[in-house]
Amino acid sequence: GNSVTQMEGPVTLSEEAFLTINCTYTATGYPSLFWYVQYPGEGLQLLLKATKADDKGSNKGFEATYRKETTSFHLEKGSVQVSDSAVYFCALSRWSGGYQKVTFGIGTKLQVIP
Amino acid sequence: NAGVTQTPKFQVLKTGQSMTLQCAQDMNHEYMSWYRQDPGMGLRLIHYSVGAGITDQGEVPNGYNVSRSTTEDFPLRLLSAAPSQTSVYFCASSYGAGESYEQYFGPGTRLTVT
């Protein structure tokens, strides 16, 4: 079956540090890939996505590139801010049995300290 | 545009009680789903609907019922609450059921079963 692997964290960084959150996946075919972010006390919201190999998704200074050869979709940001503290979920989506089957990773908690 | 709304935000139930978690969206989305979020497990799909009158089971449907009489509303019913159903529940919707569509999440309902 499909699966998404990411570290649980927490990842603690100082403000302006470089961020990488690794995400690897297992799936048949070519899924769409997503990063969602969950701020404290809120639901998940889309951060970025990529729908085919070598696509780069980007938003709010975050980037991730769909790497088919390494089945990865690592999230990066050059300079994190305290406001980026949240839980980040990697997810893949495949059409399966008549519906959009979305498989989420366990979420990585990011703490940014001033 | 309120997006996806959920009520209540918090609920405490005793074992064996029943209740309904409410979910509504005002984006005219056809596809809606319910997830539960548990520590170390990411989000898991409970039930989904591809349109009014059409529902089906996800990964973890036992103990839950759904119905979809209108495009806007997708309530989740707990038939006889058990401690194992203590979790945070998220309702989500998307424009379509294709795998490239992002999902829009509500703020969640935190349920405790004692």
Short mmCIF file of C-alpha atoms in Angstrom, two decimals:
data_model
loop_
_atom_site.label_atom_id
_atom_site.label_comp_id
_atom_site.label_asym_id
_atom_site.label_seq_id
_atom_site.Cartn_x
_atom_site.Cartn_y
_atom_site.Cartn_z
CA GLY A 1 0.00 0.00 0.00
CA ASN A 2 0.90 3.66 -0.02
CA SER A 3 2.94 5.16 2.79
CA VAL A 4 4.64 8.41 3.74
CA THR A 5 7.64 8.60 6.06
CA GLN A 6 8.75 11.74 7.87
CA MET A 7 10.45 12.42 11.18
CA GLU A 8 8.19 13.26 14.10
CA GLY A 9 10.47 15.77 15.74
CA PRO A 10 10.27 18.13 17.41
CA VAL A 11 12.75 20.01 15.28
CA THR A 12 14.05 23.05 17.14
CA LEU A 13 15.76 25.84 15.22
CA SER A 14 16.87 29.36 15.90
CA GLU A 15 15.27 32.17 13.94
CA GLU A 16 16.86 32.65 10.46
CA ALA A 17 18.22 29.07 10.41
CA PHE A 18 17.84 26.82 7.36
CA LEU A 19 15.07 24.25 7.53
CA THR A 20 14.86 20.82 5.95
CA ILE A 21 12.12 18.32 6.77
CA ASN A 22 12.60 15.05 4.96
CA CYS A 23 9.71 13.19 3.38
CA THR A 24 9.89 9.94 1.43
CA TYR A 25 7.00 7.98 0.06
CA THR A 26 5.98 4.59 -1.29
CA ALA A 27 3.23 4.45 -3.87
CA THR A 28 2.25 2.82 -7.12
CA GLY A 29 2.37 5.02 -10.16
CA TYR A 30 2.76 8.79 -9.87
CA PRO A 31 0.90 10.31 -6.96
CA SER A 32 0.37 13.99 -6.29
CA LEU A 33 2.41 15.22 -3.32
CA PHE A 34 1.49 17.83 -0.73
CA TRP A 35 2.79 19.62 2.31
CA TYR A 36 0.16 20.76 4.78
CA VAL A 37 0.80 22.93 7.83
CA GLN A 38 -1.13 22.90 11.10
CA TYR A 39 -0.79 25.90 13.40
CA PRO A 40 -1.66 25.41 17.08
CA GLY A 41 -5.37 24.89 17.63
CA GLU A 42 -6.21 24.97 13.92
CA GLY A 43 -6.96 22.57 11.10
CA LEU A 44 -4.51 21.68 8.37
CA GLN A 45 -4.00 24.05 5.46
CA LEU A 46 -2.21 23.51 2.20
CA LEU A 47 1.33 24.86 2.12
CA LEU A 48 2.40 23.65 -1.33
CA LYS A 49 1.95 20.80 -3.78
CA ALA A 50 3.47 19.13 -6.82
CA THR A 51 1.60 16.90 -9.21
CA LYS A 52 4.31 15.41 -11.41
CA ALA A 53 7.96 14.43 -11.31
CA ASP A 54 10.48 17.32 -11.14
CA ASP A 55 7.74 19.83 -10.29
CA LYS A 56 8.70 22.31 -7.58
CA GLY A 57 6.02 23.58 -5.24
CA SER A 58 6.63 26.84 -3.41
CA ASN A 59 4.79 29.16 -1.06
CA LYS A 60 5.71 31.63 1.71
CA GLY A 61 9.42 30.93 1.20
CA PHE A 62 8.98 27.16 1.51
CA GLU A 63 9.93 24.86 -1.38
CA ALA A 64 9.75 21.16 -2.17
CA THR A 65 10.70 19.27 -5.34
CA TYR A 66 9.01 16.06 -6.49
CA ARG A 67 11.89 13.59 -6.93
CA LYS A 68 10.65 10.41 -8.55
CA GLU A 69 14.06 8.74 -8.62
CA THR A 70 14.46 9.02 -4.84
CA THR A 71 10.69 8.99 -4.06
CA SER A 72 11.15 12.11 -1.97
CA PHE A 73 9.50 15.48 -1.41
CA HIS A 74 11.69 17.26 1.14
CA LEU A 75 10.50 20.60 2.52
CA GLU A 76 13.02 23.46 2.72
CA LYS A 77 13.09 27.07 3.79
CA GLY A 78 16.12 29.30 3.75
CA SER A 79 15.38 31.37 6.84
CA VAL A 80 12.73 30.35 9.35
CA GLN A 81 10.75 32.73 11.53
CA VAL A 82 9.09 32.23 14.91
CA SER A 83 5.74 32.39 13.07
CA ASP A 84 6.70 29.19 11.18
CA SER A 85 6.35 27.16 14.39
CA ALA A 86 3.75 24.54 13.54
CA VAL A 87 3.32 20.88 12.62
CA TYR A 88 4.11 20.00 9.00
CA PHE A 89 2.49 17.03 7.27
CA CYS A 90 3.71 15.43 4.08
CA ALA A 91 0.97 13.67 2.12
CA LEU A 92 0.42 11.81 -1.12
CA SER A 93 -2.78 11.45 -3.06
CA ARG A 94 -3.80 8.66 -5.41
CA TRP A 95 -7.08 7.88 -7.13
CA SER A 96 -8.08 4.52 -5.69
CA GLY A 97 -11.34 2.61 -5.82
CA GLY A 98 -13.38 5.65 -6.84
CA TYR A 99 -12.06 8.23 -4.41
CA GLN A 100 -9.09 10.41 -3.63
CA LYS A 101 -7.05 8.37 -1.19
CA VAL A 102 -4.77 10.67 0.76
CA THR A 103 -2.03 9.16 2.88
CA PHE A 104 -0.50 11.44 5.50
CA GLY A 105 2.80 11.24 7.29
CA ILE A 106 2.82 11.45 11.08
CA GLY A 107 3.65 15.16 11.09
CA THR A 108 6.85 16.97 12.09
CA LYS A 109 6.65 19.55 14.82
CA LEU A 110 8.83 22.61 14.19
CA GLN A 111 9.74 24.98 17.00
CA VAL A 112 11.55 28.19 16.09
CA ILE A 113 13.11 30.11 18.95
CA PRO A 114 14.03 33.81 18.80
CA ASN B 1 -16.79 32.69 2.89
CA ALA B 2 -16.59 30.66 6.12
CA GLY B 3 -14.89 27.67 4.46
CA VAL B 4 -15.28 24.44 6.46
CA THR B 5 -16.90 24.78 9.87
CA GLN B 6 -17.14 22.17 12.61
CA THR B 7 -19.09 22.03 15.85
CA PRO B 8 -18.52 21.49 18.68
CA LYS B 9 -14.85 22.37 19.24
CA PHE B 10 -14.60 20.25 22.38
CA GLN B 11 -16.73 17.39 23.69
CA VAL B 12 -16.52 14.96 26.59
CA LEU B 13 -18.60 11.80 26.41
CA LYS B 14 -19.09 8.84 28.68
CA THR B 15 -18.60 5.35 27.31
CA GLY B 16 -21.73 4.21 25.50
CA GLN B 17 -23.12 7.66 24.75
CA SER B 18 -23.83 8.72 21.19
CA MET B 19 -23.33 12.07 19.52
CA THR B 20 -23.07 13.80 16.17
CA LEU B 21 -20.16 15.93 15.04
CA GLN B 22 -21.33 18.60 12.64
CA CYS B 23 -19.49 19.69 9.49
CA ALA B 24 -20.54 22.23 6.90
CA GLN B 25 -18.85 23.91 3.93
CA ASP B 26 -19.93 26.86 1.82
CA MET B 27 -17.62 26.34 -1.16
CA ASN B 28 -19.96 24.05 -3.12
CA HIS B 29 -17.42 21.24 -2.91
CA GLU B 30 -18.61 17.82 -4.00
CA TYR B 31 -16.03 15.78 -2.09
CA MET B 32 -16.06 15.70 1.72
CA SER B 33 -14.32 13.49 4.23
CA TRP B 34 -13.77 12.83 7.91
CA TYR B 35 -10.40 12.10 9.47
CA ARG B 36 -9.20 11.35 12.94
CA GLN B 37 -5.82 12.56 14.17
CA ASP B 38 -3.97 10.56 16.79
CA PRO B 39 -0.44 11.13 18.16
CA GLY B 40 2.22 9.37 16.12
CA MET B 41 -0.29 8.22 13.50
CA GLY B 42 -0.99 11.20 11.25
CA LEU B 43 -4.52 11.50 9.89
CA ARG B 44 -6.64 8.48 9.05
CA LEU B 45 -9.72 8.53 6.84
CA ILE B 46 -12.96 7.47 8.53
CA HIS B 47 -15.64 8.06 5.85
CA TYR B 48 -15.92 10.08 2.69
CA SER B 49 -18.57 11.31 0.28
CA VAL B 50 -18.29 12.14 -3.43
CA GLY B 51 -21.61 13.98 -3.51
CA ALA B 52 -25.03 14.30 -1.90
CA GLY B 53 -26.49 10.88 -1.23
CA ILE B 54 -23.19 9.03 -1.81
CA THR B 55 -20.97 7.93 1.05
CA ASP B 56 -18.42 5.19 1.59
CA GLN B 57 -16.00 3.85 4.17
CA GLY B 58 -12.39 4.87 4.61
CA GLU B 59 -9.63 3.16 6.56
CA VAL B 60 -11.14 3.23 10.07
CA PRO B 61 -14.97 3.29 9.75
CA ASN B 62 -15.95 1.04 12.66
CA GLY B 63 -18.10 2.79 15.26
CA TYR B 64 -18.99 5.71 12.99
CA ASN B 65 -21.85 6.51 10.62
CA VAL B 66 -22.25 9.28 8.07
CA SER B 67 -24.91 10.58 5.72
CA ARG B 68 -24.92 13.35 3.12
CA SER B 69 -28.34 14.76 2.35
CA THR B 70 -27.05 18.11 1.02
CA THR B 71 -23.86 19.29 -0.67
CA GLU B 72 -23.09 21.53 2.30
CA ASP B 73 -23.41 19.21 5.30
CA PHE B 74 -21.62 16.00 6.26
CA PRO B 75 -22.28 14.97 9.88
CA LEU B 76 -20.38 12.18 11.62
CA ARG B 77 -22.25 10.06 14.14
CA LEU B 78 -20.66 8.10 16.95
CA LEU B 79 -23.06 5.27 17.71
CA SER B 80 -21.78 4.13 21.10
CA ALA B 81 -18.68 6.00 22.21
CA ALA B 82 -15.62 4.06 23.37
CA PRO B 83 -12.36 5.33 24.94
CA SER B 84 -10.55 4.28 21.73
CA GLN B 85 -12.49 7.04 19.94
CA THR B 86 -10.77 9.74 21.97
CA SER B 87 -9.15 11.78 19.23
CA VAL B 88 -9.22 15.01 17.27
CA TYR B 89 -11.65 14.85 14.36
CA PHE B 90 -11.25 16.87 11.19
CA CYS B 91 -13.71 17.37 8.40
CA ALA B 92 -12.32 18.25 4.98
CA SER B 93 -13.68 19.13 1.58
CA SER B 94 -12.27 19.47 -1.91
CA TYR B 95 -13.54 20.75 -5.23
CA GLY B 96 -13.20 17.34 -6.83
CA ALA B 97 -12.16 13.81 -6.06
CA GLY B 98 -9.12 13.85 -8.36
CA GLU B 99 -5.77 13.26 -6.78
CA SER B 100 -4.35 16.71 -7.51
CA TYR B 101 -7.04 18.60 -5.63
CA GLU B 102 -6.10 20.12 -2.30
CA GLN B 103 -8.27 19.53 0.71
CA TYR B 104 -9.71 22.29 2.91
CA PHE B 105 -9.89 21.39 6.57
CA GLY B 106 -12.13 22.56 9.38
CA PRO B 107 -10.69 23.60 12.76
CA GLY B 108 -11.35 20.21 14.35
CA THR B 109 -13.33 18.72 17.22
CA ARG B 110 -11.41 17.42 20.22
CA LEU B 111 -13.33 14.46 21.65
CA THR B 112 -12.62 12.75 24.96
CA VAL B 113 -14.43 9.54 25.88
CA THR B 114 -14.20 8.56 29.55
#
